[in-house]
Coordinates of C-alpha atoms in Angstrom, one line a residue:
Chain I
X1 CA -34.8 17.0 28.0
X2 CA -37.2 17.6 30.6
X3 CA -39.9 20.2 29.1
X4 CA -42.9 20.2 26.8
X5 CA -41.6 19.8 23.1
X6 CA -43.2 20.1 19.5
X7 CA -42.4 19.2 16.7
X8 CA -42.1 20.0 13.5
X9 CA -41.6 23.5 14.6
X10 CA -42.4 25.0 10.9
X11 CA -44.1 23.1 8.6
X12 CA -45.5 23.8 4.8
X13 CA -48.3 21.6 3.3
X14 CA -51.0 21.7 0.7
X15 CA -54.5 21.8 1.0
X16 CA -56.2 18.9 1.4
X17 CA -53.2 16.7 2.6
X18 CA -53.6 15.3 6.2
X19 CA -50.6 17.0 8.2
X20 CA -49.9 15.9 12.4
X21 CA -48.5 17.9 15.1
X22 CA -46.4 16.3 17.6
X23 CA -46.8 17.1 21.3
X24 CA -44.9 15.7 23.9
X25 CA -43.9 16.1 27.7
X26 CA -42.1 15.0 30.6
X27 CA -43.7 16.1 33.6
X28 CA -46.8 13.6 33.4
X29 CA -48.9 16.6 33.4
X30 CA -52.6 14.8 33.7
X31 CA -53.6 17.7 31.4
X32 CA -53.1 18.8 27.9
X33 CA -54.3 21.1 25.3
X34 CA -54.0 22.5 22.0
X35 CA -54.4 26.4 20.6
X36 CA -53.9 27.6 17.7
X37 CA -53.5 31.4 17.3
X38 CA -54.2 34.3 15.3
X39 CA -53.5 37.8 14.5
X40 CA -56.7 39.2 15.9
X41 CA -58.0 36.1 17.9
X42 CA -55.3 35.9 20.6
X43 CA -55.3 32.0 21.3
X44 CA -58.3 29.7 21.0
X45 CA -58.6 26.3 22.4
X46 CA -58.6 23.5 19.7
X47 CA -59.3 20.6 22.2
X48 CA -57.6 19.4 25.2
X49 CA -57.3 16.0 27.4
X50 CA -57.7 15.5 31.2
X51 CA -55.6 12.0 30.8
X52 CA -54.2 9.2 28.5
X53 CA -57.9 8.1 26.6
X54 CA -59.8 11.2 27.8
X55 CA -60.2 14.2 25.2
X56 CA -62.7 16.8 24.6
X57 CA -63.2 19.8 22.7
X58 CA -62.5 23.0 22.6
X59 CA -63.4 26.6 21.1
X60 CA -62.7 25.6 17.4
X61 CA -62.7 21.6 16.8
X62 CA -64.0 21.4 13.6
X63 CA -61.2 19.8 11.2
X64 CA -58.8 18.6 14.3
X65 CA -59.1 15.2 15.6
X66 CA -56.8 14.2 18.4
X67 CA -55.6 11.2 21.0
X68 CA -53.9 10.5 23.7
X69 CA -53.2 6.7 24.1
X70 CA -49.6 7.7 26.2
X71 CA -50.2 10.2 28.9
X72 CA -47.3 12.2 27.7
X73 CA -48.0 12.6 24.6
X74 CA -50.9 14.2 22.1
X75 CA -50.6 15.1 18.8
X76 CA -52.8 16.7 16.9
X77 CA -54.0 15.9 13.1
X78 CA -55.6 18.1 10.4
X79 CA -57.4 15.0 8.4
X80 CA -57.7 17.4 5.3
X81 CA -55.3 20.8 5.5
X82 CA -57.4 24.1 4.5
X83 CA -56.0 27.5 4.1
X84 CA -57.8 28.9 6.9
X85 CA -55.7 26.2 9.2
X86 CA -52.7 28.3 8.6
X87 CA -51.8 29.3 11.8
X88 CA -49.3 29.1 14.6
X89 CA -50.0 25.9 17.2
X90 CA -49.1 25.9 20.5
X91 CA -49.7 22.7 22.9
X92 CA -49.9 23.3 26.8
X93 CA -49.5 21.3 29.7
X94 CA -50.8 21.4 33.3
X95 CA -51.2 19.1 36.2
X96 CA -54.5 20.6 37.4
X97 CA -57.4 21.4 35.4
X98 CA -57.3 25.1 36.0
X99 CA -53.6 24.9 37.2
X100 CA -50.9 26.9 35.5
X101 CA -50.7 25.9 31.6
X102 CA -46.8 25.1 30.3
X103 CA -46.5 25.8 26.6
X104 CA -44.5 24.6 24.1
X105 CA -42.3 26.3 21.4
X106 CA -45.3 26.3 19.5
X107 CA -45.7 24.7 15.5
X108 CA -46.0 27.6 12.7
X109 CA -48.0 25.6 10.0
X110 CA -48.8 27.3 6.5
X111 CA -51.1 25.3 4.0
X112 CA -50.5 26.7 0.8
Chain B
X1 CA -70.6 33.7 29.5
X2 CA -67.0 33.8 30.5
X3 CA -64.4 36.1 28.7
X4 CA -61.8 38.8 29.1
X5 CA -60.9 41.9 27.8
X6 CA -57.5 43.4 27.5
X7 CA -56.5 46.8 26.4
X8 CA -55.6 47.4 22.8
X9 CA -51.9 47.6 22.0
X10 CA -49.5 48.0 20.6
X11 CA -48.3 49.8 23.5
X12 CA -44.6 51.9 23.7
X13 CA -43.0 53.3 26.5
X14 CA -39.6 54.3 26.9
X15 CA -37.3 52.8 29.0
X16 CA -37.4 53.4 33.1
X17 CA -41.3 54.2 32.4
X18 CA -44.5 53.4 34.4
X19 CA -46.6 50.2 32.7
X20 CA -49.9 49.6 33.2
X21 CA -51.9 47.3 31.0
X22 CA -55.3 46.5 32.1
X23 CA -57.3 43.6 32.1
X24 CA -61.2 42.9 33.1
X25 CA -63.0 39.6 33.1
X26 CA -66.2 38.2 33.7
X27 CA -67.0 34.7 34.7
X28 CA -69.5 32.7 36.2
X29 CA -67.7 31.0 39.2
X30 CA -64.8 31.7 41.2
X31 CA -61.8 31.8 39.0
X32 CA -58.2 31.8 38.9
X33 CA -56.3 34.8 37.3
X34 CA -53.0 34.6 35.3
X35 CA -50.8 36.9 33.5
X36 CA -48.7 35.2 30.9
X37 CA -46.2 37.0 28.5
X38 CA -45.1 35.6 25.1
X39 CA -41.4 36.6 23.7
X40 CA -41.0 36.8 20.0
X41 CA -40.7 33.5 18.6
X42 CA -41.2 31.2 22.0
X43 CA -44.5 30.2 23.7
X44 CA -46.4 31.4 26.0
X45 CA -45.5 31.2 30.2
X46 CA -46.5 32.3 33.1
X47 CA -45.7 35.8 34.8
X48 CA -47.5 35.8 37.9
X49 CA -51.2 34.6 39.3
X50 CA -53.4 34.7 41.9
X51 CA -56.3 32.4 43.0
X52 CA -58.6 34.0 45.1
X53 CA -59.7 37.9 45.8
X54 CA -57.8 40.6 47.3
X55 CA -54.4 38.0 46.4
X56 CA -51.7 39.9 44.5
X57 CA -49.4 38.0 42.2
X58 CA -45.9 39.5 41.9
X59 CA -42.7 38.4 39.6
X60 CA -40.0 39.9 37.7
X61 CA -41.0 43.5 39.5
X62 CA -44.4 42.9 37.8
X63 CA -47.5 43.0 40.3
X64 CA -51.5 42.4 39.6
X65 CA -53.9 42.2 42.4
X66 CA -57.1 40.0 42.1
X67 CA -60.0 42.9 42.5
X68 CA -63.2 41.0 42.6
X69 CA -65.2 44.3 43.2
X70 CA -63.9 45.7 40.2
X71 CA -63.6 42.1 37.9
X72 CA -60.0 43.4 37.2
X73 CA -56.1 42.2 37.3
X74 CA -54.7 44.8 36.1
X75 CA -50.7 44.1 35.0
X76 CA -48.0 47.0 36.7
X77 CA -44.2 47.6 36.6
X78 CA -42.7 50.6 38.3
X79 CA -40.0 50.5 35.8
X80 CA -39.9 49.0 32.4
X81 CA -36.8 47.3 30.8
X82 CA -36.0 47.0 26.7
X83 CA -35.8 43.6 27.5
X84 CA -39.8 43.5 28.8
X85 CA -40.4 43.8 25.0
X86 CA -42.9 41.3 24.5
X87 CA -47.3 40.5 24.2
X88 CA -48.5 39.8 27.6
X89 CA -51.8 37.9 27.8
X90 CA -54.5 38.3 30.5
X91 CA -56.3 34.5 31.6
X92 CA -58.5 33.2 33.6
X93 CA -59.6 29.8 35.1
X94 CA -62.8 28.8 36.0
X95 CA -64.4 25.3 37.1
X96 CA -67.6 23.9 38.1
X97 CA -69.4 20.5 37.8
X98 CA -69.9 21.2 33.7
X99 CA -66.0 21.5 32.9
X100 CA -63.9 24.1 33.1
X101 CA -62.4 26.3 30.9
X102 CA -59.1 28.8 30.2
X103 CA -59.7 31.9 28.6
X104 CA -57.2 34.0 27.3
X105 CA -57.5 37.4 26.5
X106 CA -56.4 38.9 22.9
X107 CA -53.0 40.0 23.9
X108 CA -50.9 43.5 24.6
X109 CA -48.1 44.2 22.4
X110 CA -45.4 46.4 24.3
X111 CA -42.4 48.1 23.0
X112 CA -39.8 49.3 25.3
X113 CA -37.5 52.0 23.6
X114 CA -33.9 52.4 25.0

């Protein structure tokens, strides 16, 4: 289906396992990104990719690493889950650095 | 540096009522505006923009108009539906040589009651 997908879209882990959001999209968007957000924080930029090999961080990197070896995909890894990573994920699209963004269903991860 | 500010929600209106929820920014260069509205349980996606002062972005019977005088994009509809239930997030845009960035404001709940 044509779209920006994620996947899981609920997930449950533990702290300290590594856990990796799937992003992926069939426009060939040159531009991705990933948010996570927050009762009180609206959404805040995790890091986000101008094209396949190029990535850069965001608002709130620390415990995130990403890639992006396929321009249509980039998923998104929590190397060691913490609590305070519970939170709902969106990934974005867009064809133009400060074009309209194209979300995804979003990724509701709790790490017990 | 670059950010923008939202009104507070939640906010309820009946049905058929006058919406207004307001939305200031500041940035550094000349940015892009966007309103984007989230329904329960979906992502975020666009309701309108505009690009460049004195623009208005209209959709859905929703308008904003790019003030540059007053930093504002204020968000109106002459007549709310149940169905416009949903948080509706101010953006904006903004690049230079450094980077650029996308800033979202906190989000506006709004309840429409039948």
């Amino acid at each position: 289906d044509a779209g920006i997908t994620q996947s899981p879209r609920y997930k449950i882990t533990e702290t300290g396992r590594q856990v990796t959001l799937m992003c992926h999209q069939t426009w060939s968007h040159s531009y991705m990104f990933w948010y996570r957000q927050d009762l009180g924080h609206g959404l805040r930029l995790i890091y986000y990719s101008a094209a396949a090999d190029i990535t850069d961080k965001g608002e709130v990197p620390d415990g995130y690493v990403v890639s992006r070896s396929k321009t249509e995909n980039f998923p998104l890894t929590l190397e060691s889950a913490t609590r305070s990573q519970t939170s709902v994920y969106f990934c974005a699209s867009s064809e133009g650095r400060a074009d309209t963004q194209y979300f995804g269903p979003g990724t509701r991860l709790t790490v017990l | 540096g670059d950010s923008v500010t939202q009104m507070e929600g939640p906010v309820t209106l009946s049905e058929e009522a006058f919406l207004t929820i307001n939305c200031t920014y500041t940035a550094t260069g000349y940015p892009s505006l966007f309103w984007y509205v989230q329904y329960p349980g979906e992502g975020l996606q666009l309701l309108l923009k505009a690009t460049k002062a004195d623009d208005k972005g209209s959709n859905k019977g929703f308008e904003a108009t790019y003030r540059k005088e007053t930093t504002s994009f204020h968000l109106e509809k002459g007549s709310v539906q149940v169905s416009d239930s949903a948080v509706y997030f101010c953006a904006l845009s903004v690049g230079n040589t450094g980077g650029f960035k996308t800033i979202f404001g906190a989000g506006t709940r709004l309840f429409v009651k039948a």
